[in-house]
């Protein structure tokens, strides 16, 4: 790695310099400048004083000094009937209640109604990361976990949005969220994603993140079903700088509900720090204020956990633990939690995996508040913690931990069908509503494209025309439903109608609502009732099988099929003929090559994909080039490399033997040695090349001639050999061991090379 | 339906699909694709009603979510308020938009008197007080 020579530097540091991790910048803890995760000298001590039913001071501030946030929390969050009891309790005791499976969730939620921001922060800061994760899993409002996807692209191409929305739906996301590169394309994005999300099944909620007033209008036209862009902040100056107040945001919350649109707020650590008004308070304390505010506003939930501030928070000591802690406060306050795991907070894949794990195994209402279902460069929000590139990593994590991360593997052929259907649907809508005439080439390029770099489709400027036409002509979801039905897409029309119908009853406005199998599932009818093992959310057997169904899995049939393909070819290259029982010889010029039971009979290539005929030929040639003879003996009593080698050596007149398994693992042994104290060993068959086997033959001959050769070393680059090969190896080895029988005699084999 | 709704009544779309109705009185059962295609069902029928929000508020209270219930009740008061007035009222609540307390109080009066929205009116009046104490009636560039 490090190319320049520096006598005063351990070069491991140069190696570390090259790791993706070193692209991450880390910040020093500095509470005065706002860089502290859990506590700052400027954080207030928890306190509350009540007089005649109203709050006269809170967290060390007298009522007449309350800023807008204190005021709103005091008036709308704190329950005066509850607060004295809750605030009087020892924080350490409450912290233990949070991780005590015998203390019901409702009891803790009741206490939270009386707790101030400083008290909530004080309690959760006493928990370590594992305790926070456990408490989060216990305290989250809805039992069944879910997930949310970003669906965007770099061109705002509606065909691709429809195809990618349909794909995200098929992966199992419960919500999809879009935004634009060019803000005036909002209406086009909304129509495209609404149509795409109606392909395959119904019930995925959809959001088009745009300017507040525009977003509400798009919602009223029926294209979207939820919103989460209503941001709140933990200091008054940040709030004002964000051009809102707690009252303006709370009014907006009521406005969304009045239109039957589900809504959550957004807040996260680091926003006050990014916006420059942090008041030297810790991230957690400021976030506790945001969350109390949200509960006071009466929103059902929050998108929380750093969000845009997550990358900054992750630069601070304890920052990632803080993100977990603020999520815990959110669910403790009984809010739906779309728990971040959104903006990519690191270049290190290890940090990505570690970040997601607590949420994956503990569950969350929406594990990611934006899993990038598209490629990172197509994500108009910025890359997510997980992106389209890493989809399969996430699916495998689910399988590894038998944890429900909300997603399900999608077979290739199904993905292609859905993408084609989605593109046909949006094209039909555009044609029917006279918005565009996508060509067959545009459509085909989108169907197969992994990302927008590969498409020949709409560009942002054309999209702007479409978007403005939708807006200006007052097109609504009803027009789109009619267009779909008219062109024969009745199922998709029905699916879209069903989502809009949700707003009539408003059932999905309740806390943590999503739609599963055509039914609204929320904290009301699917409450999290965790009380220890066997309770709360459990992965059912049928769900487990879904999670397990990743592609390209190996079984013994697969191994045998692959070997059968090579059987014929090997038959043309080599013949093995049994010529009698093998017995010890006193011919000093001979080396015995002991082959395993299935070698050339059922198995025909090494794990490095070398033909067994080539392996044998190379070893025999090398032995013969030293003037010695090779005797091939098949052992039937063992398939173990060491014993193959030792047994061969014991038969060999020179006392030197080679043992080799069909998968390519080989050993040079000597007659009088202990079984595992061999002369040389090739343990990494998958990286062992023909020249190494040749060298093995030559070295065996050298030992027989009394020389001390340089052992053949197979260079490894540190590949995770076990992960790549052990499943196959175990299946292959089982084929070998099935052919062994106790006390079976070794056989001399005449080997004939045919080519 | 005089008794208070409980958690068992949820989801209303499943427990009482015939009683849940849109703005023009169409029940969930009436709102079908065919009805949309014949023009019997329009966007108007796909809106939530004050009644539905009041019902959801009752359910929220039963689930010990009083603040969510209050939001639904405020929302119920906004259902029939025209979109433009909602947006201009929202704009007025943003920092520095109102130059005087009276501007916000005037809007509160409109909500109370013209839109029968007493909770929203009280909410605006509360904001007007706090904004004054926090000095928000200042010019912002």
PDB file of C-alpha atoms in Angstrom, chain A residues 496-741:
ATOM      1  CA  UNK A 496     -54.813   2.782  -6.440  1.00  0.00           C
ATOM      2  CA  UNK A 497     -58.432   3.418  -5.502  1.00  0.00           C
ATOM      3  CA  UNK A 498     -58.038   1.323  -2.369  1.00  0.00           C
ATOM      4  CA  UNK A 499     -55.173   3.513  -1.139  1.00  0.00           C
ATOM      5  CA  UNK A 500     -57.187   6.697  -1.674  1.00  0.00           C
ATOM      6  CA  UNK A 501     -60.165   5.109   0.065  1.00  0.00           C
ATOM      7  CA  UNK A 502     -58.064   4.804   3.218  1.00  0.00           C
ATOM      8  CA  UNK A 503     -58.581   8.471   3.894  1.00  0.00           C
ATOM      9  CA  UNK A 504     -62.368   8.163   4.165  1.00  0.00           C
ATOM     10  CA  UNK A 505     -62.297   6.239   7.444  1.00  0.00           C
ATOM     11  CA  UNK A 506     -59.018   7.740   8.631  1.00  0.00           C
ATOM     12  CA  UNK A 507     -58.040   4.451  10.267  1.00  0.00           C
ATOM     13  CA  UNK A 508     -54.541   4.857   8.936  1.00  0.00           C
ATOM     14  CA  UNK A 509     -54.146   8.170  10.747  1.00  0.00           C
ATOM     15  CA  UNK A 510     -53.731   6.305  14.030  1.00  0.00           C
ATOM     16  CA  UNK A 511     -50.279   5.685  15.483  1.00  0.00           C
ATOM     17  CA  UNK A 512     -47.933   3.463  13.495  1.00  0.00           C
ATOM     18  CA  UNK A 513     -50.433   2.557  10.811  1.00  0.00           C
ATOM     19  CA  UNK A 514     -49.485   0.645   7.703  1.00  0.00           C
ATOM     20  CA  UNK A 515     -51.381  -1.654   5.373  1.00  0.00           C
ATOM     21  CA  UNK A 516     -50.683  -5.364   5.268  1.00  0.00           C
ATOM     22  CA  UNK A 517     -52.688  -7.817   3.181  1.00  0.00           C
ATOM     23  CA  UNK A 518     -55.311  -5.191   2.499  1.00  0.00           C
ATOM     24  CA  UNK A 519     -55.873  -4.320   6.158  1.00  0.00           C
ATOM     25  CA  UNK A 520     -54.796  -1.373   8.251  1.00  0.00           C
ATOM     26  CA  UNK A 521     -52.399  -2.528  10.948  1.00  0.00           C
ATOM     27  CA  UNK A 522     -51.454  -0.021  13.640  1.00  0.00           C
ATOM     28  CA  UNK A 523     -50.519   0.353  17.286  1.00  0.00           C
ATOM     29  CA  UNK A 524     -54.254   0.043  18.017  1.00  0.00           C
ATOM     30  CA  UNK A 525     -54.923  -3.387  16.550  1.00  0.00           C
ATOM     31  CA  UNK A 526     -51.330  -4.667  16.535  1.00  0.00           C
ATOM     32  CA  UNK A 527     -49.884  -3.255  19.766  1.00  0.00           C
ATOM     33  CA  UNK A 528     -46.419  -4.250  20.859  1.00  0.00           C
ATOM     34  CA  UNK A 529     -46.985  -6.372  23.925  1.00  0.00           C
ATOM     35  CA  UNK A 530     -43.453  -7.568  24.533  1.00  0.00           C
ATOM     36  CA  UNK A 531     -43.028  -9.156  27.933  1.00  0.00           C
ATOM     37  CA  UNK A 532     -40.097 -11.466  27.384  1.00  0.00           C
ATOM     38  CA  UNK A 533     -39.264 -14.550  25.316  1.00  0.00           C
ATOM     39  CA  UNK A 534     -42.227 -15.913  23.392  1.00  0.00           C
ATOM     40  CA  UNK A 535     -44.068 -12.568  23.397  1.00  0.00           C
ATOM     41  CA  UNK A 536     -44.007  -9.538  21.118  1.00  0.00           C
ATOM     42  CA  UNK A 537     -43.167  -9.904  17.459  1.00  0.00           C
ATOM     43  CA  UNK A 538     -41.960 -13.350  16.439  1.00  0.00           C
ATOM     44  CA  UNK A 539     -40.989 -14.444  12.950  1.00  0.00           C
ATOM     45  CA  UNK A 540     -43.599 -17.020  11.943  1.00  0.00           C
ATOM     46  CA  UNK A 541     -42.527 -20.187  10.156  1.00  0.00           C
ATOM     47  CA  UNK A 542     -44.005 -18.998   6.868  1.00  0.00           C
ATOM     48  CA  UNK A 543     -42.303 -15.622   7.205  1.00  0.00           C
ATOM     49  CA  UNK A 544     -39.040 -17.385   8.080  1.00  0.00           C
ATOM     50  CA  UNK A 545     -39.225 -19.337   4.834  1.00  0.00           C
ATOM     51  CA  UNK A 546     -39.816 -16.108   2.900  1.00  0.00           C
ATOM     52  CA  UNK A 547     -36.817 -14.467   4.529  1.00  0.00           C
ATOM     53  CA  UNK A 548     -34.711 -17.525   3.768  1.00  0.00           C
ATOM     54  CA  UNK A 549     -35.552 -17.566   0.093  1.00  0.00           C
ATOM     55  CA  UNK A 550     -32.483 -15.686  -1.145  1.00  0.00           C
ATOM     56  CA  UNK A 551     -31.165 -16.657  -4.546  1.00  0.00           C
ATOM     57  CA  UNK A 552     -28.365 -19.075  -5.483  1.00  0.00           C
ATOM     58  CA  UNK A 553     -28.395 -21.389  -2.539  1.00  0.00           C
ATOM     59  CA  UNK A 554     -26.520 -24.663  -2.679  1.00  0.00           C
ATOM     60  CA  UNK A 555     -27.643 -28.178  -1.859  1.00  0.00           C
ATOM     61  CA  UNK A 556     -26.238 -31.635  -2.551  1.00  0.00           C
ATOM     62  CA  UNK A 557     -28.299 -32.059  -5.730  1.00  0.00           C
ATOM     63  CA  UNK A 558     -26.731 -28.870  -7.041  1.00  0.00           C
ATOM     64  CA  UNK A 559     -23.231 -30.175  -6.275  1.00  0.00           C
ATOM     65  CA  UNK A 560     -23.951 -33.538  -7.926  1.00  0.00           C
ATOM     66  CA  UNK A 561     -25.455 -31.827 -10.981  1.00  0.00           C
ATOM     67  CA  UNK A 562     -22.360 -29.741 -11.368  1.00  0.00           C
ATOM     68  CA  UNK A 563     -20.090 -32.783 -11.011  1.00  0.00           C
ATOM     69  CA  UNK A 564     -22.157 -34.775 -13.506  1.00  0.00           C
ATOM     70  CA  UNK A 565     -21.403 -32.092 -16.083  1.00  0.00           C
ATOM     71  CA  UNK A 566     -17.712 -32.802 -15.699  1.00  0.00           C
ATOM     72  CA  UNK A 567     -17.972 -36.578 -15.549  1.00  0.00           C
ATOM     73  CA  UNK A 568     -18.183 -37.104 -19.301  1.00  0.00           C
ATOM     74  CA  UNK A 569     -15.353 -34.742 -20.020  1.00  0.00           C
ATOM     75  CA  UNK A 570     -13.067 -36.460 -17.538  1.00  0.00           C
ATOM     76  CA  UNK A 571     -13.962 -39.864 -18.996  1.00  0.00           C
ATOM     77  CA  UNK A 572     -12.397 -38.683 -22.240  1.00  0.00           C
ATOM     78  CA  UNK A 573      -9.204 -37.655 -20.468  1.00  0.00           C
ATOM     79  CA  UNK A 574      -8.462 -40.312 -17.897  1.00  0.00           C
ATOM     80  CA  UNK A 575      -9.230 -43.915 -17.065  1.00  0.00           C
ATOM     81  CA  UNK A 576      -8.928 -45.497 -13.597  1.00  0.00           C
ATOM     82  CA  UNK A 577      -8.639 -49.291 -13.496  1.00  0.00           C
ATOM     83  CA  UNK A 578      -8.460 -51.336 -10.308  1.00  0.00           C
ATOM     84  CA  UNK A 579      -5.636 -53.815 -10.550  1.00  0.00           C
ATOM     85  CA  UNK A 580      -5.795 -55.450  -7.150  1.00  0.00           C
ATOM     86  CA  UNK A 581      -5.327 -54.819  -3.461  1.00  0.00           C
ATOM     87  CA  UNK A 582      -2.520 -52.447  -2.548  1.00  0.00           C
ATOM     88  CA  UNK A 583       0.136 -53.783  -0.185  1.00  0.00           C
ATOM     89  CA  UNK A 584       3.349 -52.249   1.208  1.00  0.00           C
ATOM     90  CA  UNK A 585       6.278 -52.245  -1.162  1.00  0.00           C
ATOM     91  CA  UNK A 586      10.030 -52.074  -0.569  1.00  0.00           C
ATOM     92  CA  UNK A 587      10.764 -50.325  -3.837  1.00  0.00           C
ATOM     93  CA  UNK A 588      12.817 -47.313  -2.687  1.00  0.00           C
ATOM     94  CA  UNK A 589      12.058 -45.488  -5.950  1.00  0.00           C
ATOM     95  CA  UNK A 590       8.319 -45.320  -5.477  1.00  0.00           C
ATOM     96  CA  UNK A 591       6.032 -42.662  -4.107  1.00  0.00           C
ATOM     97  CA  UNK A 592       2.419 -43.587  -3.407  1.00  0.00           C
ATOM     98  CA  UNK A 593      -0.262 -41.069  -4.303  1.00  0.00           C
ATOM     99  CA  UNK A 594      -3.270 -41.926  -2.156  1.00  0.00           C
ATOM    100  CA  UNK A 595      -6.538 -40.756  -3.649  1.00  0.00           C
ATOM    101  CA  UNK A 596      -9.822 -40.426  -1.809  1.00  0.00           C
ATOM    102  CA  UNK A 597     -12.866 -42.711  -2.242  1.00  0.00           C
ATOM    103  CA  UNK A 598     -14.816 -40.444  -4.635  1.00  0.00           C
ATOM    104  CA  UNK A 599     -11.774 -39.151  -6.527  1.00  0.00           C
ATOM    105  CA  UNK A 600     -12.562 -39.542 -10.231  1.00  0.00           C
ATOM    106  CA  UNK A 601     -15.563 -41.725  -9.477  1.00  0.00           C
ATOM    107  CA  UNK A 602     -18.146 -39.224  -8.243  1.00  0.00           C
ATOM    108  CA  UNK A 603     -16.135 -36.028  -8.058  1.00  0.00           C
ATOM    109  CA  UNK A 604     -14.125 -34.695 -10.967  1.00  0.00           C
ATOM    110  CA  UNK A 605     -12.718 -31.276 -10.180  1.00  0.00           C
ATOM    111  CA  UNK A 606     -11.085 -29.477  -7.280  1.00  0.00           C
ATOM    112  CA  UNK A 607     -12.684 -26.509  -5.590  1.00  0.00           C
ATOM    113  CA  UNK A 608     -10.294 -24.390  -7.703  1.00  0.00           C
ATOM    114  CA  UNK A 609     -12.001 -25.985 -10.749  1.00  0.00           C
ATOM    115  CA  UNK A 610      -8.956 -27.961 -11.873  1.00  0.00           C
ATOM    116  CA  UNK A 611      -9.656 -31.310 -13.494  1.00  0.00           C
ATOM    117  CA  UNK A 612      -8.518 -34.167 -11.285  1.00  0.00           C
ATOM    118  CA  UNK A 613      -6.845 -35.686 -14.344  1.00  0.00           C
ATOM    119  CA  UNK A 614      -4.671 -32.578 -14.652  1.00  0.00           C
ATOM    120  CA  UNK A 615      -3.764 -32.687 -10.969  1.00  0.00           C
ATOM    121  CA  UNK A 616      -2.655 -36.306 -11.158  1.00  0.00           C
ATOM    122  CA  UNK A 617      -0.764 -35.761 -14.409  1.00  0.00           C
ATOM    123  CA  UNK A 618       1.172 -32.842 -12.941  1.00  0.00           C
ATOM    124  CA  UNK A 619       2.167 -34.708  -9.801  1.00  0.00           C
ATOM    125  CA  UNK A 620       3.108 -37.896 -11.636  1.00  0.00           C
ATOM    126  CA  UNK A 621       5.166 -35.971 -14.224  1.00  0.00           C
ATOM    127  CA  UNK A 622       7.070 -34.147 -11.487  1.00  0.00           C
ATOM    128  CA  UNK A 623       7.813 -37.413  -9.631  1.00  0.00           C
ATOM    129  CA  UNK A 624       8.924 -39.161 -12.785  1.00  0.00           C
ATOM    130  CA  UNK A 625      11.160 -36.247 -13.799  1.00  0.00           C
ATOM    131  CA  UNK A 626      13.278 -37.053 -10.709  1.00  0.00           C
ATOM    132  CA  UNK A 627      13.615 -40.650 -11.890  1.00  0.00           C
ATOM    133  CA  UNK A 628      11.081 -42.031  -9.382  1.00  0.00           C
ATOM    134  CA  UNK A 629       7.789 -43.864  -9.930  1.00  0.00           C
ATOM    135  CA  UNK A 630       4.312 -42.906  -8.804  1.00  0.00           C
ATOM    136  CA  UNK A 631       1.934 -45.616  -7.603  1.00  0.00           C
ATOM    137  CA  UNK A 632      -1.719 -44.574  -7.432  1.00  0.00           C
ATOM    138  CA  UNK A 633      -3.692 -46.135  -4.594  1.00  0.00           C
ATOM    139  CA  UNK A 634      -7.321 -45.536  -3.811  1.00  0.00           C
ATOM    140  CA  UNK A 635      -8.195 -45.678  -0.124  1.00  0.00           C
ATOM    141  CA  UNK A 636     -11.676 -46.681   0.894  1.00  0.00           C
ATOM    142  CA  UNK A 637     -11.364 -46.670   4.678  1.00  0.00           C
ATOM    143  CA  UNK A 638     -10.847 -42.902   5.022  1.00  0.00           C
ATOM    144  CA  UNK A 639     -11.416 -39.633   3.223  1.00  0.00           C
ATOM    145  CA  UNK A 640      -9.334 -37.600   5.645  1.00  0.00           C
ATOM    146  CA  UNK A 641      -6.329 -35.901   4.048  1.00  0.00           C
ATOM    147  CA  UNK A 642      -3.878 -36.663   6.838  1.00  0.00           C
ATOM    148  CA  UNK A 643      -4.765 -40.348   6.914  1.00  0.00           C
ATOM    149  CA  UNK A 644      -4.802 -40.582   3.130  1.00  0.00           C
ATOM    150  CA  UNK A 645      -1.235 -39.209   3.209  1.00  0.00           C
ATOM    151  CA  UNK A 646      -0.029 -41.323   6.100  1.00  0.00           C
ATOM    152  CA  UNK A 647      -1.610 -44.503   4.699  1.00  0.00           C
ATOM    153  CA  UNK A 648       0.023 -43.773   1.334  1.00  0.00           C
ATOM    154  CA  UNK A 649       3.408 -43.255   3.020  1.00  0.00           C
ATOM    155  CA  UNK A 650       3.046 -46.551   4.889  1.00  0.00           C
ATOM    156  CA  UNK A 651       2.489 -48.426   1.612  1.00  0.00           C
ATOM    157  CA  UNK A 652       5.220 -46.504  -0.190  1.00  0.00           C
ATOM    158  CA  UNK A 653       8.619 -48.186  -0.629  1.00  0.00           C
ATOM    159  CA  UNK A 654      10.322 -44.778  -0.193  1.00  0.00           C
ATOM    160  CA  UNK A 655       8.271 -44.062   2.918  1.00  0.00           C
ATOM    161  CA  UNK A 656       6.973 -40.878   1.286  1.00  0.00           C
ATOM    162  CA  UNK A 657       3.341 -40.615   0.274  1.00  0.00           C
ATOM    163  CA  UNK A 658       0.960 -37.989  -1.030  1.00  0.00           C
ATOM    164  CA  UNK A 659      -2.653 -37.932   0.092  1.00  0.00           C
ATOM    165  CA  UNK A 660      -5.193 -36.035  -1.968  1.00  0.00           C
ATOM    166  CA  UNK A 661      -8.935 -35.504  -1.726  1.00  0.00           C
ATOM    167  CA  UNK A 662     -11.109 -34.905  -4.758  1.00  0.00           C
ATOM    168  CA  UNK A 663     -11.689 -31.301  -3.677  1.00  0.00           C
ATOM    169  CA  UNK A 664      -7.934 -30.761  -4.010  1.00  0.00           C
ATOM    170  CA  UNK A 665      -6.724 -30.715  -0.427  1.00  0.00           C
ATOM    171  CA  UNK A 666      -3.367 -32.527  -0.390  1.00  0.00           C
ATOM    172  CA  UNK A 667      -0.625 -33.576   1.997  1.00  0.00           C
ATOM    173  CA  UNK A 668       2.900 -35.005   1.751  1.00  0.00           C
ATOM    174  CA  UNK A 669       3.481 -37.536   4.500  1.00  0.00           C
ATOM    175  CA  UNK A 670       6.235 -39.762   5.795  1.00  0.00           C
ATOM    176  CA  UNK A 671       5.796 -43.310   7.067  1.00  0.00           C
ATOM    177  CA  UNK A 672       6.848 -42.798  10.716  1.00  0.00           C
ATOM    178  CA  UNK A 673       5.282 -39.443  11.486  1.00  0.00           C
ATOM    179  CA  UNK A 674       2.251 -38.718  13.641  1.00  0.00           C
ATOM    180  CA  UNK A 675      -0.953 -38.345  11.580  1.00  0.00           C
ATOM    181  CA  UNK A 676      -1.144 -34.537  11.723  1.00  0.00           C
ATOM    182  CA  UNK A 677       2.590 -33.920  11.717  1.00  0.00           C
ATOM    183  CA  UNK A 678       2.947 -33.982   7.943  1.00  0.00           C
ATOM    184  CA  UNK A 679       5.775 -32.742   5.734  1.00  0.00           C
ATOM    185  CA  UNK A 680       3.689 -30.363   3.640  1.00  0.00           C
ATOM    186  CA  UNK A 681       0.016 -29.491   3.361  1.00  0.00           C
ATOM    187  CA  UNK A 682      -2.205 -27.680   0.865  1.00  0.00           C
ATOM    188  CA  UNK A 683      -5.144 -26.724   3.013  1.00  0.00           C
ATOM    189  CA  UNK A 684      -6.552 -24.003   0.761  1.00  0.00           C
ATOM    190  CA  UNK A 685      -7.631 -26.060  -2.223  1.00  0.00           C
ATOM    191  CA  UNK A 686      -9.705 -23.256  -3.796  1.00  0.00           C
ATOM    192  CA  UNK A 687      -6.586 -21.192  -4.456  1.00  0.00           C
ATOM    193  CA  UNK A 688      -4.175 -24.070  -5.168  1.00  0.00           C
ATOM    194  CA  UNK A 689      -3.031 -24.038  -8.796  1.00  0.00           C
ATOM    195  CA  UNK A 690      -1.672 -26.763 -11.070  1.00  0.00           C
ATOM    196  CA  UNK A 691       1.903 -25.516 -10.645  1.00  0.00           C
ATOM    197  CA  UNK A 692       1.540 -25.978  -6.898  1.00  0.00           C
ATOM    198  CA  UNK A 693       0.538 -29.615  -7.385  1.00  0.00           C
ATOM    199  CA  UNK A 694       3.487 -30.023  -9.712  1.00  0.00           C
ATOM    200  CA  UNK A 695       5.777 -28.584  -7.028  1.00  0.00           C
ATOM    201  CA  UNK A 696       4.161 -30.943  -4.527  1.00  0.00           C
ATOM    202  CA  UNK A 697       5.111 -33.912  -6.695  1.00  0.00           C
ATOM    203  CA  UNK A 698       8.640 -32.589  -7.059  1.00  0.00           C
ATOM    204  CA  UNK A 699       9.019 -32.050  -3.319  1.00  0.00           C
ATOM    205  CA  UNK A 700       7.674 -35.519  -2.520  1.00  0.00           C
ATOM    206  CA  UNK A 701      10.356 -36.887  -4.833  1.00  0.00           C
ATOM    207  CA  UNK A 702      13.003 -34.699  -3.182  1.00  0.00           C
ATOM    208  CA  UNK A 703      12.074 -36.013   0.303  1.00  0.00           C
ATOM    209  CA  UNK A 704      12.287 -39.565  -1.075  1.00  0.00           C
ATOM    210  CA  UNK A 705      15.772 -38.754  -2.351  1.00  0.00           C
ATOM    211  CA  UNK A 706      16.770 -37.481   1.089  1.00  0.00           C
ATOM    212  CA  UNK A 707      16.754 -33.804   0.187  1.00  0.00           C
ATOM    213  CA  UNK A 708      15.242 -30.900   2.152  1.00  0.00           C
ATOM    214  CA  UNK A 709      13.337 -28.864  -0.460  1.00  0.00           C
ATOM    215  CA  UNK A 710      11.717 -25.474   0.031  1.00  0.00           C
ATOM    216  CA  UNK A 711       8.094 -26.247   0.915  1.00  0.00           C
ATOM    217  CA  UNK A 712       5.510 -25.182  -1.650  1.00  0.00           C
ATOM    218  CA  UNK A 713       3.610 -22.233  -0.225  1.00  0.00           C
ATOM    219  CA  UNK A 714       0.257 -21.333  -1.733  1.00  0.00           C
ATOM    220  CA  UNK A 715      -0.029 -17.586  -1.370  1.00  0.00           C
ATOM    221  CA  UNK A 716      -3.285 -16.329   0.125  1.00  0.00           C
ATOM    222  CA  UNK A 717      -4.611 -12.800  -0.068  1.00  0.00           C
ATOM    223  CA  UNK A 718      -6.715 -13.347   3.006  1.00  0.00           C
ATOM    224  CA  UNK A 719      -9.847 -14.374   1.156  1.00  0.00           C
ATOM    225  CA  UNK A 720     -12.702 -15.547   3.390  1.00  0.00           C
ATOM    226  CA  UNK A 721     -12.217 -19.058   2.057  1.00  0.00           C
ATOM    227  CA  UNK A 722     -14.728 -20.523   4.438  1.00  0.00           C
ATOM    228  CA  UNK A 723     -17.526 -18.215   3.325  1.00  0.00           C
ATOM    229  CA  UNK A 724     -16.824 -18.874  -0.311  1.00  0.00           C
ATOM    230  CA  UNK A 725     -16.338 -22.619  -0.245  1.00  0.00           C
ATOM    231  CA  UNK A 726     -17.273 -24.336   2.969  1.00  0.00           C
ATOM    232  CA  UNK A 727     -20.892 -25.013   2.039  1.00  0.00           C
ATOM    233  CA  UNK A 728     -19.728 -26.711  -1.148  1.00  0.00           C
ATOM    234  CA  UNK A 729     -16.826 -28.398   0.649  1.00  0.00           C
ATOM    235  CA  UNK A 730     -19.089 -29.870   3.295  1.00  0.00           C
ATOM    236  CA  UNK A 731     -21.449 -31.238   0.640  1.00  0.00           C
ATOM    237  CA  UNK A 732     -18.541 -32.652  -1.361  1.00  0.00           C
ATOM    238  CA  UNK A 733     -16.920 -34.171   1.668  1.00  0.00           C
ATOM    239  CA  UNK A 734     -20.174 -35.885   2.588  1.00  0.00           C
ATOM    240  CA  UNK A 735     -20.069 -37.557  -0.839  1.00  0.00           C
ATOM    241  CA  UNK A 736     -16.551 -38.822  -0.032  1.00  0.00           C
ATOM    242  CA  UNK A 737     -17.349 -40.052   3.445  1.00  0.00           C
ATOM    243  CA  UNK A 738     -20.470 -41.847   2.202  1.00  0.00           C
ATOM    244  CA  UNK A 739     -18.178 -44.077   0.130  1.00  0.00           C
ATOM    245  CA  UNK A 740     -15.871 -45.053   2.997  1.00  0.00           C
ATOM    246  CA  UNK A 741     -16.238 -48.239   4.943  1.00  0.00           C
TER     247      UNK A 741
END
